[in-house]
Short mmCIF file of C-alpha atoms in Angstrom, two decimals:
data_model
loop_
_atom_site.label_atom_id
_atom_site.label_comp_id
_atom_site.label_asym_id
_atom_site.label_seq_id
_atom_site.Cartn_x
_atom_site.Cartn_y
_atom_site.Cartn_z
CA MET A 1 -13.79 24.42 11.83
CA LYS A 2 -12.58 27.40 13.84
CA ASP A 3 -15.91 27.81 15.59
CA PHE A 4 -15.98 24.17 16.71
CA ASP A 5 -12.34 24.18 17.80
CA SER A 6 -12.94 27.26 19.92
CA TYR A 7 -15.02 25.11 22.29
CA ILE A 8 -11.83 23.33 23.36
CA PRO A 9 -10.46 25.20 26.43
CA SER A 10 -7.01 26.78 26.23
CA TRP A 11 -5.80 24.80 29.25
CA PHE A 12 -6.26 21.59 27.25
CA HIS A 13 -3.92 22.85 24.51
CA ASP A 14 -1.39 23.92 27.15
CA PHE A 15 -1.57 20.55 28.91
CA VAL A 16 -1.10 18.61 25.66
CA GLN A 17 1.91 20.74 24.72
CA TRP A 18 3.45 20.31 28.18
CA GLY A 19 2.87 16.55 28.09
CA ASN A 20 4.43 16.17 24.65
CA ASP A 21 7.50 18.15 25.67
CA LEU A 22 7.94 16.03 28.80
CA ILE A 23 7.40 12.65 27.12
CA TRP A 24 9.02 13.08 23.73
CA THR A 25 11.86 15.50 24.42
CA GLN A 26 13.08 13.94 27.66
CA ASN A 27 12.16 10.25 27.63
CA LEU A 28 10.44 8.39 24.84
CA ILE A 29 12.84 8.76 21.91
CA PHE A 30 15.66 7.32 24.02
CA LEU A 31 13.42 4.52 25.32
CA LEU A 32 12.18 3.55 21.83
CA LEU A 33 15.69 3.41 20.43
CA LEU A 34 16.99 1.49 23.45
CA ALA A 35 14.16 -1.06 23.26
CA GLY A 36 14.47 -1.55 19.52
CA ILE A 37 18.24 -2.04 19.71
CA PHE A 38 17.96 -4.41 22.69
CA PHE A 39 15.29 -6.60 21.06
CA THR A 40 17.14 -6.58 17.74
CA ILE A 41 20.43 -7.69 19.31
CA SER A 42 18.91 -10.16 21.79
CA SER A 43 16.93 -11.85 19.00
CA ARG A 44 19.94 -11.74 16.70
CA VAL A 45 18.11 -9.58 14.17
CA VAL A 46 14.99 -11.74 13.98
CA GLN A 47 13.38 -9.27 11.56
CA LEU A 48 15.94 -10.21 8.89
CA ARG A 49 16.92 -13.78 9.78
CA TRP A 50 13.35 -15.03 9.70
CA LEU A 51 12.11 -12.93 6.80
CA PRO A 52 11.53 -16.01 4.57
CA GLU A 53 9.66 -17.68 7.43
CA MET A 54 7.37 -14.65 7.71
CA PHE A 55 6.19 -15.14 4.14
CA ARG A 56 5.75 -18.87 4.75
CA VAL A 57 3.40 -18.52 7.72
CA ILE A 58 1.33 -15.54 6.55
CA PHE A 59 -0.75 -17.69 4.19
CA GLU A 60 -1.30 -20.62 6.55
CA LYS A 61 -4.91 -21.66 7.05
CA PRO A 62 -6.50 -20.77 10.40
CA GLU A 63 -6.93 -23.43 13.05
CA THR A 64 -10.38 -24.77 13.95
CA LEU A 65 -12.09 -23.32 17.02
CA ASP A 66 -14.01 -25.35 19.59
CA ASP A 67 -17.31 -24.54 17.86
CA GLY A 68 -16.06 -26.11 14.64
CA LYS A 69 -15.65 -22.80 12.84
CA LYS A 70 -12.42 -21.54 11.40
CA GLY A 71 -10.75 -18.86 13.50
CA ILE A 72 -9.14 -15.64 12.37
CA SER A 73 -6.30 -16.55 9.99
CA SER A 74 -2.75 -15.20 10.16
CA PHE A 75 -3.44 -13.12 7.08
CA GLN A 76 -6.66 -11.69 8.51
CA ALA A 77 -4.91 -10.75 11.77
CA PHE A 78 -2.18 -9.17 9.65
CA ALA A 79 -4.87 -7.28 7.71
CA ILE A 80 -6.53 -5.97 10.91
CA SER A 81 -3.21 -4.64 12.20
CA ALA A 82 -2.27 -3.33 8.75
CA ALA A 83 -5.66 -1.62 8.55
CA SER A 84 -4.72 0.32 11.67
CA ARG A 85 -1.08 0.85 10.68
CA VAL A 86 -1.72 1.81 7.07
CA GLY A 87 -3.67 5.02 7.44
CA THR A 88 -3.24 8.75 7.32
CA GLY A 89 0.16 8.44 8.97
CA ASN A 90 1.39 7.05 5.67
CA ILE A 91 0.15 10.06 3.70
CA ALA A 92 -0.50 13.07 5.92
CA GLY A 93 1.93 12.00 8.66
CA VAL A 94 4.88 11.47 6.33
CA ALA A 95 4.20 14.80 4.65
CA THR A 96 4.14 16.59 8.01
CA ALA A 97 7.38 14.87 9.11
CA ILE A 98 9.21 15.91 5.93
CA VAL A 99 7.90 19.48 5.91
CA LEU A 100 8.82 20.04 9.58
CA GLY A 101 11.92 17.85 9.88
CA GLY A 102 13.33 17.94 6.35
CA PRO A 103 14.24 14.95 4.15
CA GLY A 104 16.30 13.49 7.01
CA ALA A 105 13.08 12.59 8.85
CA VAL A 106 12.58 9.81 6.29
CA PHE A 107 15.88 8.20 7.30
CA TRP A 108 14.88 8.14 10.96
CA MET A 109 11.49 6.67 10.04
CA TRP A 110 13.37 3.81 8.36
CA VAL A 111 15.61 3.33 11.40
CA ILE A 112 12.72 3.19 13.88
CA ALA A 113 10.88 0.77 11.58
CA PHE A 114 13.87 -1.56 11.27
CA ILE A 115 14.60 -1.84 14.98
CA GLY A 116 10.90 -1.54 15.82
CA ALA A 117 10.16 -4.69 13.84
CA ALA A 118 11.96 -6.63 16.58
CA SER A 119 9.81 -4.96 19.24
CA ALA A 120 6.72 -5.92 17.23
CA PHE A 121 7.90 -9.55 17.22
CA PHE A 122 8.15 -9.59 21.02
CA GLU A 123 4.80 -7.92 21.73
CA ALA A 124 2.83 -10.03 19.24
CA THR A 125 4.35 -13.28 20.53
CA LEU A 126 3.42 -12.32 24.10
CA ALA A 127 -0.10 -11.41 23.00
CA GLN A 128 -0.54 -14.92 21.62
CA VAL A 129 0.93 -16.62 24.70
CA TYR A 130 -1.38 -14.79 27.12
CA LYS A 131 -4.52 -14.52 24.97
CA VAL A 132 -7.92 -15.60 26.31
CA LYS A 133 -11.15 -16.86 24.78
CA ASP A 134 -13.92 -14.40 24.04
CA GLU A 135 -17.66 -14.97 24.23
CA ALA A 136 -17.92 -15.53 20.47
CA GLY A 137 -15.54 -18.50 20.62
CA GLY A 138 -12.55 -16.62 19.24
CA TYR A 139 -9.64 -14.98 21.04
CA ARG A 140 -8.61 -11.61 22.36
CA GLY A 141 -5.48 -10.33 24.04
CA GLY A 142 -2.82 -7.65 24.00
CA PRO A 143 -0.61 -5.71 26.41
CA ALA A 144 -3.30 -5.33 29.09
CA TYR A 145 -3.57 -9.12 29.19
CA TYR A 146 0.14 -9.92 29.28
CA ILE A 147 0.80 -7.14 31.78
CA GLU A 148 -1.76 -8.67 34.16
CA ARG A 149 -1.09 -12.36 33.50
CA GLY A 150 2.63 -12.24 32.80
CA LEU A 151 3.83 -9.49 35.11
CA GLY A 152 1.04 -9.93 37.67
CA GLN A 153 0.29 -6.19 37.61
CA LYS A 154 -3.45 -5.89 37.02
CA TRP A 155 -3.53 -2.20 37.95
CA LEU A 156 -1.03 -1.41 35.20
CA GLY A 157 -3.00 -3.54 32.77
CA VAL A 158 -6.11 -1.52 33.57
CA ILE A 159 -4.26 1.76 32.97
CA PHE A 160 -2.98 0.49 29.63
CA ALA A 161 -6.44 -0.73 28.60
CA ILE A 162 -7.90 2.71 29.32
CA LEU A 163 -5.06 4.45 27.47
CA ILE A 164 -5.30 2.31 24.34
CA THR A 165 -9.08 2.66 24.26
CA VAL A 166 -8.90 6.45 24.46
CA THR A 167 -5.89 6.66 22.13
CA PHE A 168 -7.09 4.48 19.28
CA ALA A 169 -10.86 4.40 19.44
CA PHE A 170 -11.20 8.10 20.16
CA VAL A 171 -8.05 10.20 19.51
CA PHE A 172 -6.52 8.33 16.56
CA ASN A 173 -9.89 8.03 14.88
CA THR A 174 -10.22 11.81 14.95
CA VAL A 175 -6.92 11.94 13.04
CA GLN A 176 -8.29 9.60 10.38
CA SER A 177 -11.62 11.38 9.92
CA ASN A 178 -9.88 14.77 9.97
CA THR A 179 -7.63 13.72 7.09
CA ILE A 180 -10.54 12.33 5.06
CA ALA A 181 -12.45 15.58 5.55
CA ALA A 182 -9.41 17.70 4.64
CA SER A 183 -8.80 15.65 1.49
CA LEU A 184 -12.39 15.91 0.27
CA ASN A 185 -12.47 19.61 1.09
CA GLU A 186 -9.18 20.23 -0.77
CA GLN A 187 -10.22 18.29 -3.87
CA TYR A 188 -13.95 18.99 -4.09
CA GLU A 189 -14.64 21.72 -1.46
CA PHE A 190 -16.85 19.18 0.27
CA SER A 191 -18.37 20.28 3.59
CA ASN A 192 -16.50 18.88 6.60
CA ILE A 193 -19.75 18.50 8.53
CA THR A 194 -21.31 16.46 5.72
CA THR A 195 -18.18 14.29 5.53
CA GLY A 196 -18.33 13.72 9.28
CA ILE A 197 -21.97 12.62 9.17
CA ILE A 198 -21.35 10.18 6.29
CA LEU A 199 -18.27 8.72 7.98
CA ALA A 200 -20.14 8.29 11.26
CA ILE A 201 -22.93 6.36 9.53
CA ILE A 202 -20.55 4.04 7.63
CA THR A 203 -18.51 3.43 10.79
CA ALA A 204 -21.65 2.49 12.71
CA LEU A 205 -22.62 -0.06 10.06
CA VAL A 206 -19.23 -1.78 10.24
CA ILE A 207 -18.48 -1.77 13.98
CA PHE A 208 -21.84 -3.26 14.93
CA GLY A 209 -20.95 -6.21 12.69
CA GLY A 210 -18.35 -7.67 15.06
CA VAL A 211 -14.69 -8.72 14.79
CA ARG A 212 -15.20 -11.16 11.92
CA SER A 213 -16.86 -8.37 9.96
CA ILE A 214 -13.85 -6.19 10.76
CA ALA A 215 -11.45 -8.91 9.59
CA THR A 216 -13.39 -9.40 6.36
CA VAL A 217 -13.51 -5.71 5.51
CA SER A 218 -9.84 -5.19 6.44
CA SER A 219 -8.56 -8.14 4.41
CA PHE A 220 -10.44 -6.78 1.39
CA ILE A 221 -9.53 -3.08 1.65
CA VAL A 222 -5.86 -3.20 2.64
CA PRO A 223 -4.43 -5.17 -0.33
CA ILE A 224 -6.41 -3.17 -2.89
CA MET A 225 -5.41 0.24 -1.57
CA ALA A 226 -1.77 -0.78 -1.07
CA ILE A 227 -1.33 -2.21 -4.57
CA GLY A 228 -2.92 0.82 -6.22
CA TYR A 229 -0.89 3.32 -4.20
CA ILE A 230 2.43 1.52 -4.68
CA GLY A 231 1.73 1.08 -8.39
CA LEU A 232 1.18 4.80 -8.89
CA VAL A 233 4.34 5.73 -6.99
CA GLY A 234 6.23 3.10 -9.00
CA TYR A 235 5.13 4.90 -12.15
CA ILE A 236 6.35 8.23 -10.74
CA LEU A 237 9.70 6.64 -9.89
CA PHE A 238 10.02 5.22 -13.40
CA MET A 239 9.35 8.65 -14.89
CA ASN A 240 11.98 10.23 -12.60
CA VAL A 241 14.56 7.45 -12.46
CA ASP A 242 17.46 9.89 -12.81
CA GLN A 243 16.43 11.61 -9.56
CA ILE A 244 16.42 8.52 -7.33
CA TRP A 245 20.09 8.50 -6.33
CA PRO A 246 20.28 12.27 -5.61
CA MET A 247 17.09 11.95 -3.57
CA LEU A 248 18.54 9.12 -1.44
CA GLN A 249 21.72 11.13 -0.91
CA ASN A 250 19.60 14.08 0.18
CA ILE A 251 17.76 11.93 2.75
CA VAL A 252 20.96 10.57 4.34
CA ARG A 253 22.86 13.87 4.30
CA SER A 254 19.92 15.71 5.85
CA ALA A 255 19.53 13.07 8.56
CA PHE A 256 23.03 13.84 9.85
CA GLY A 257 23.03 17.58 9.23
CA LEU A 258 25.33 17.37 6.19
CA HIS A 259 22.91 19.17 3.89
CA PRO A 260 23.44 22.97 3.95
CA ALA A 261 19.72 23.71 4.15
CA PHE A 262 19.15 21.37 7.13
CA GLY A 263 22.43 21.62 9.04
CA GLY A 264 20.78 22.70 12.30
CA ALA A 265 17.75 20.44 12.08
CA VAL A 266 19.21 17.03 12.97
CA GLY A 267 17.38 16.77 16.30
CA PHE A 268 14.11 17.93 14.81
CA ALA A 269 14.44 15.49 11.90
CA LEU A 270 15.07 12.70 14.42
CA MET A 271 12.05 13.64 16.53
CA GLN A 272 9.70 14.06 13.57
CA GLY A 273 10.88 10.81 11.97
CA ILE A 274 10.39 8.79 15.15
CA LYS A 275 7.07 10.44 16.07
CA ARG A 276 5.49 9.95 12.67
CA GLY A 277 7.15 6.56 12.26
CA LEU A 278 5.67 5.34 15.55
CA PHE A 279 2.24 6.75 14.67
CA SER A 280 2.38 4.91 11.36
CA ASN A 281 3.88 1.50 12.18
CA GLU A 282 2.92 1.32 15.90
CA ALA A 283 5.98 -0.84 16.70
CA GLY A 284 6.45 -1.03 20.46
CA MET A 285 3.22 0.82 21.17
CA GLY A 286 1.35 -2.42 21.91
CA SER A 287 -1.59 -1.78 19.63
CA ALA A 288 -0.97 -4.38 16.91
CA ALA A 289 -0.59 -7.01 19.64
CA ASN A 290 -4.37 -6.84 20.09
CA ALA A 291 -4.85 -7.95 16.48
CA ALA A 292 -2.13 -10.59 16.81
CA ALA A 293 -3.98 -12.22 19.71
CA THR A 294 -7.08 -12.88 17.58
CA ALA A 295 -5.33 -15.27 15.19
CA ALA A 296 -5.94 -19.01 15.57
CA VAL A 297 -2.42 -20.29 14.95
CA SER A 298 -0.54 -23.35 16.16
CA HIS A 299 2.33 -21.40 17.74
CA PRO A 300 2.64 -17.86 19.20
CA VAL A 301 5.84 -17.11 17.28
CA LYS A 302 3.92 -17.24 14.01
CA GLN A 303 2.06 -14.06 14.88
CA GLY A 304 5.28 -12.50 16.15
CA LEU A 305 6.71 -13.00 12.68
CA ILE A 306 3.56 -11.72 10.95
CA GLN A 307 3.43 -8.50 12.95
CA SER A 308 7.14 -7.90 12.43
CA LEU A 309 6.49 -8.17 8.70
CA GLY A 310 3.65 -5.68 9.10
CA VAL A 311 6.06 -2.99 10.32
CA PHE A 312 8.19 -3.42 7.19
CA PHE A 313 5.09 -3.33 5.00
CA ASP A 314 3.88 -0.12 6.59
CA THR A 315 7.04 1.97 6.75
CA MET A 316 9.49 0.54 4.24
CA ILE A 317 6.87 0.29 1.50
CA ILE A 318 3.85 2.55 2.07
CA CYS A 319 5.55 5.41 3.95
CA SER A 320 8.55 5.28 1.63
CA ALA A 321 6.21 5.56 -1.35
CA THR A 322 4.78 8.81 0.03
CA ALA A 323 8.24 10.14 0.88
CA ILE A 324 9.56 9.44 -2.62
CA MET A 325 6.61 11.17 -4.23
CA LEU A 326 7.01 14.25 -2.00
CA LEU A 327 10.77 14.58 -2.37
CA LEU A 328 10.44 14.45 -6.16
CA TYR A 329 8.00 17.39 -5.92
CA THR A 330 10.03 20.45 -6.89
CA ASP A 331 7.72 22.98 -5.20
CA LEU A 332 7.91 21.35 -1.75
CA GLN A 333 8.38 23.93 1.01
CA PHE A 334 9.83 23.27 4.48
CA GLY A 335 9.25 24.77 7.91
CA PRO A 336 6.37 25.27 10.39
CA ASP A 337 4.73 27.90 8.18
CA ALA A 338 4.71 25.69 5.08
CA GLU A 339 1.67 23.71 3.97
CA GLN A 340 1.48 20.35 5.73
CA GLY A 341 -0.46 17.11 5.78
CA VAL A 342 -2.64 15.66 3.07
CA ALA A 343 -2.97 18.96 1.19
CA VAL A 344 0.71 19.06 0.21
CA THR A 345 0.63 15.36 -0.73
CA GLN A 346 -2.33 15.97 -3.02
CA LYS A 347 -0.57 18.86 -4.73
CA ALA A 348 2.58 16.78 -5.20
CA LEU A 349 0.68 13.89 -6.77
CA THR A 350 -1.30 16.24 -9.02
CA THR A 351 1.98 17.77 -10.21
CA HIS A 352 3.38 14.33 -11.03
CA VAL A 353 0.43 12.74 -12.85
CA GLY A 354 -2.10 15.51 -13.42
CA GLU A 355 -5.65 15.90 -12.13
CA PHE A 356 -6.01 12.14 -11.84
CA GLY A 357 -3.43 12.24 -9.03
CA GLY A 358 -5.58 14.41 -6.79
CA ILE A 359 -8.65 12.28 -7.43
CA PHE A 360 -6.75 9.05 -6.82
CA LEU A 361 -5.28 10.31 -3.56
CA THR A 362 -8.70 11.40 -2.33
CA VAL A 363 -9.92 7.83 -2.85
CA ALA A 364 -6.72 6.39 -1.35
CA VAL A 365 -6.98 8.64 1.71
CA PHE A 366 -10.54 7.53 2.28
CA MET A 367 -9.61 3.85 2.01
CA PHE A 368 -6.43 4.17 4.08
CA ALA A 369 -8.10 6.23 6.79
CA PHE A 370 -11.34 4.30 6.97
CA SER A 371 -9.49 0.98 7.26
CA SER A 372 -7.61 2.57 10.17
CA ILE A 373 -10.88 3.60 11.80
CA ILE A 374 -11.95 -0.05 11.63
CA GLY A 375 -8.70 -1.36 13.10
CA ASN A 376 -8.56 1.35 15.76
CA TYR A 377 -12.09 0.55 16.87
CA TYR A 378 -11.21 -3.12 17.31
CA TYR A 379 -8.28 -2.25 19.58
CA GLY A 380 -10.64 -0.25 21.76
CA GLN A 381 -13.26 -2.99 21.76
CA SER A 382 -10.75 -5.64 22.83
CA ASN A 383 -9.67 -3.54 25.79
CA ILE A 384 -13.19 -2.58 26.81
CA GLU A 385 -13.84 -6.33 27.00
CA TYR A 386 -10.77 -6.61 29.22
CA LEU A 387 -12.18 -3.96 31.57
CA THR A 388 -15.81 -5.10 31.67
CA LYS A 389 -18.26 -7.56 30.13
CA ASN A 390 -21.16 -5.12 30.52
CA LYS A 391 -22.99 -4.85 27.19
CA ILE A 392 -24.36 -1.41 28.01
CA VAL A 393 -20.80 -0.11 28.47
CA MET A 394 -19.85 -1.62 25.11
CA PHE A 395 -22.84 0.01 23.44
CA ILE A 396 -21.97 3.42 24.94
CA PHE A 397 -18.34 2.93 23.85
CA ARG A 398 -19.47 2.34 20.26
CA LEU A 399 -21.58 5.48 20.32
CA PHE A 400 -18.57 7.48 21.53
CA VAL A 401 -16.44 6.04 18.71
CA ILE A 402 -19.02 7.13 16.16
CA ALA A 403 -19.23 10.59 17.76
CA MET A 404 -15.45 11.05 17.72
CA VAL A 405 -15.30 10.13 14.04
CA PHE A 406 -17.65 13.05 13.44
CA VAL A 407 -15.78 15.42 15.77
CA GLY A 408 -12.47 14.68 14.04
CA SER A 409 -13.91 15.89 10.76
CA VAL A 410 -14.59 19.39 12.04
CA ILE A 411 -11.70 20.35 14.37
CA GLN A 412 -8.30 21.81 13.56
CA VAL A 413 -5.60 19.44 12.38
CA GLN A 414 -2.90 20.62 14.83
CA THR A 415 -5.10 19.87 17.84
CA VAL A 416 -5.69 16.37 16.53
CA TRP A 417 -2.02 15.53 15.90
CA ASP A 418 -0.74 16.98 19.18
CA THR A 419 -3.28 14.99 21.21
CA ALA A 420 -2.43 11.81 19.31
CA ASP A 421 1.29 12.29 20.04
CA LEU A 422 0.64 12.61 23.79
CA PHE A 423 -1.50 9.50 24.16
CA MET A 424 0.58 7.22 21.97
CA GLY A 425 3.66 8.27 23.94
CA LEU A 426 2.07 7.23 27.23
CA MET A 427 1.04 3.88 25.73
CA ALA A 428 4.50 3.17 24.37
CA ILE A 429 6.23 3.83 27.71
CA ILE A 430 4.04 1.33 29.59
CA ASN A 431 4.24 -1.32 26.87
CA ILE A 432 8.02 -1.15 26.47
CA ILE A 433 8.52 -1.55 30.21
CA ALA A 434 6.30 -4.66 30.07
CA LEU A 435 8.26 -6.06 27.10
CA PHE A 436 11.52 -5.77 29.00
CA GLY A 437 9.94 -7.55 31.97
CA LEU A 438 8.63 -10.45 29.85
CA ALA A 439 11.50 -10.79 27.37
CA THR A 440 12.60 -14.14 28.84
CA VAL A 441 9.17 -15.60 28.02
CA VAL A 442 9.68 -14.73 24.36
CA PHE A 443 13.18 -16.22 24.41
CA GLU A 444 11.82 -19.58 25.64
CA VAL A 445 8.87 -19.64 23.24
CA ALA A 446 11.10 -18.70 20.28
CA LYS A 447 13.57 -21.41 21.28
CA ASP A 448 10.76 -23.98 21.14
CA TYR A 449 9.74 -22.75 17.68
CA ARG A 450 13.33 -22.93 16.40
CA SER A 451 13.76 -26.44 17.75
CA GLN A 452 10.64 -27.72 15.98
CA ARG A 453 11.47 -26.02 12.68
CA LYS A 454 14.97 -27.46 12.82
CA ARG A 455 13.40 -30.93 12.94
CA LYS A 456 11.23 -30.12 9.90
CA LEU A 457 8.02 -29.84 11.93
CA ASN A 458 5.20 -27.35 11.64
CA PRO A 459 5.60 -25.85 15.13
CA VAL A 460 2.86 -26.57 17.67
CA PHE A 461 2.91 -24.80 21.02
CA LYS A 462 2.43 -27.05 24.07
CA ILE A 463 3.01 -25.71 27.55
CA GLU A 464 4.55 -28.95 28.79
CA ASN A 465 7.27 -28.70 26.13
CA ILE A 466 8.58 -25.36 27.38
CA ASN A 467 11.38 -25.45 29.92
CA ALA A 468 9.89 -22.72 32.07
CA ASN A 469 7.27 -22.17 34.75
CA PHE A 470 4.62 -20.16 32.90
CA LYS A 471 1.70 -18.72 34.84
CA ASN A 472 -1.86 -17.74 33.99
CA ILE A 473 -1.92 -19.17 30.46
CA GLU A 474 -5.46 -20.21 29.55
CA ALA A 475 -5.79 -20.51 25.77
CA TRP A 476 -3.20 -23.21 25.11
CA GLY A 477 -4.30 -26.68 26.19
CA ASN A 478 -3.28 -30.20 25.29
CA ASN A 479 -4.62 -29.83 21.76
CA PRO A 480 -3.29 -26.51 20.49
CA TYR A 481 -4.80 -26.99 17.05
CA ASN A 482 -8.22 -26.67 18.64
CA HIS A 483 -6.82 -24.45 21.40
CA GLU A 484 -8.65 -26.32 24.16
CA SER A 485 -8.74 -24.14 27.23
CA SER A 486 -7.01 -25.48 30.32
CA LYS A 487 -5.53 -23.08 32.81
CA VAL A 488 -2.02 -23.98 33.85
CA ASP A 489 -1.37 -24.66 37.52
CA THR A 490 0.75 -21.71 38.60
CA ASN A 491 2.75 -23.92 40.99
CA LYS A 492 3.47 -26.61 38.44
CA GLN A 493 6.98 -26.83 37.05
CA THR A 494 6.41 -27.96 33.48
CA GLN A 495 8.33 -30.91 32.14
CA ASN A 496 9.96 -31.02 28.74
CA THR A 497 8.67 -33.95 26.63
CA PHE A 498 11.15 -33.47 23.80
CA ASP A 499 14.32 -35.49 23.80
CA GLN A 500 16.35 -33.67 26.42
CA THR A 501 19.59 -33.72 24.47
CA ASP A 502 17.90 -32.24 21.38
CA TYR A 503 15.92 -29.61 23.18
CA HIS A 504 18.53 -28.35 25.62
CA GLU A 505 21.26 -27.79 23.06
CA SER A 506 22.63 -24.31 23.41
CA THR A 507 20.65 -21.40 22.03
CA ASN A 508 23.60 -20.18 19.99
CA GLU A 509 24.03 -23.58 18.35
CA VAL A 510 20.37 -23.61 17.31
CA ILE A 511 20.54 -20.06 16.02
CA ASP A 512 23.72 -20.63 13.98
CA ASP A 513 22.14 -23.50 12.04
CA GLU A 514 18.66 -22.08 11.88
CA GLN A 515 18.66 -20.07 8.64
CA ASP A 516 20.19 -22.88 6.57
CA THR A 517 17.56 -25.24 7.93
CA LEU A 518 14.67 -22.88 7.16
CA ASN A 519 15.92 -22.34 3.63
CA GLN A 520 16.17 -26.11 3.08
CA ASN A 521 12.71 -26.63 4.59
CA ASN A 522 11.21 -24.10 2.22
CA LYS A 523 12.74 -25.99 -0.71
CA ASP A 524 11.43 -29.30 0.61
CA GLU A 525 7.96 -27.87 1.16
#
């Protein structure tokens, strides 16, 4: 590992450190909190108000594509994004955050997940509105698409597409393969080089299978690994039920510097919690929006709800499970010199449940991380297709992905995490600026969804029913259930075909009645 890492020049390490200090210390934490709070307030806490609706739409059947085949379902799109979200950030990342930032880092991970769920709603809804058809008859989209089509800034869309491709397909995949290699080496003293070769071969077999192959694999892996992991942590909680309340007190007190051992670490706990929380749940980064765009749904808001639910699933459930297990580990050490990452998580689980714990976590790490490799690759593929249709470029891109999976297995963990922090920070800044610029689009689309649900309809998105002048929308035609393509005239002021009195009632009036209506609808249905 040391020999391979020595090939990386010292100036690269210095540049990454400088970039992280500039982005995270001076800008991004404030921007993430500001965006999350703004989207939470402006949507009137959509992540809680529409929680029942999220569970209603996640199991809807996919709509039929023009070729007669079923498209990617809401659940499959959720699984693709969850495959990327639920990865080593949930195991190694949480461990690193707690070791470096103390128990208080967990609190700030919860905070960024709660407000970030609103950001996820906005970006996924926009991804659906501005999605386009791909050559296979399905859909693709994401921030690069809504930056170009919604904001009219193609140059910024190109920059974002390059950033997300490098970040996810290359940098983040080195994080995943690095954690798999570290886990196998810790448990079985397995060679990192051998692990890298095996991972590269398996990755090649999956990514050359296409997006439907990715959706199939993701929808199979994610539920299995999540249920098993949560079940084991549930058992640990049951066996340590008397420690739950003191542990929660410890988390909150440490977050605000009230714990004697972490009195001076409030800022570091905040930074670690937000960094590792963003890496894990990706809310506001723009990545999950690429998966959201693939779903064949009747209304964009449905994927906004699904991806908002995905943030809760990732952080409030999976990350919390890891945090609970670690904080119940009596030998846990804190500070930059303490053991970090997957190694400390394996030792904690082994202490709780014996040798089985280490074996189980090795399997879980492989499943978590490999599902992330699959999801990360798709994000890169979608944005390569945005940049060029050249098949040779796509083939070379796939080869680079496979190569980086191998490289990640044999380089030092700190290099991997620092580089990931830098690139995801750059992505988040661009995406959040775009979300602010297109927020009014989401307001109008969400208003249409609310109006239809209030009238006991299954919402269908039709451009002519939106009281706004949308531009450059191609995937939503006159028959949204088949998603017939018909580009909207950019000079056309769309006319509202709903009853004008019904549709133009005030937004506040619709919102006030909305939850009661949804609850009644769920009973009726």
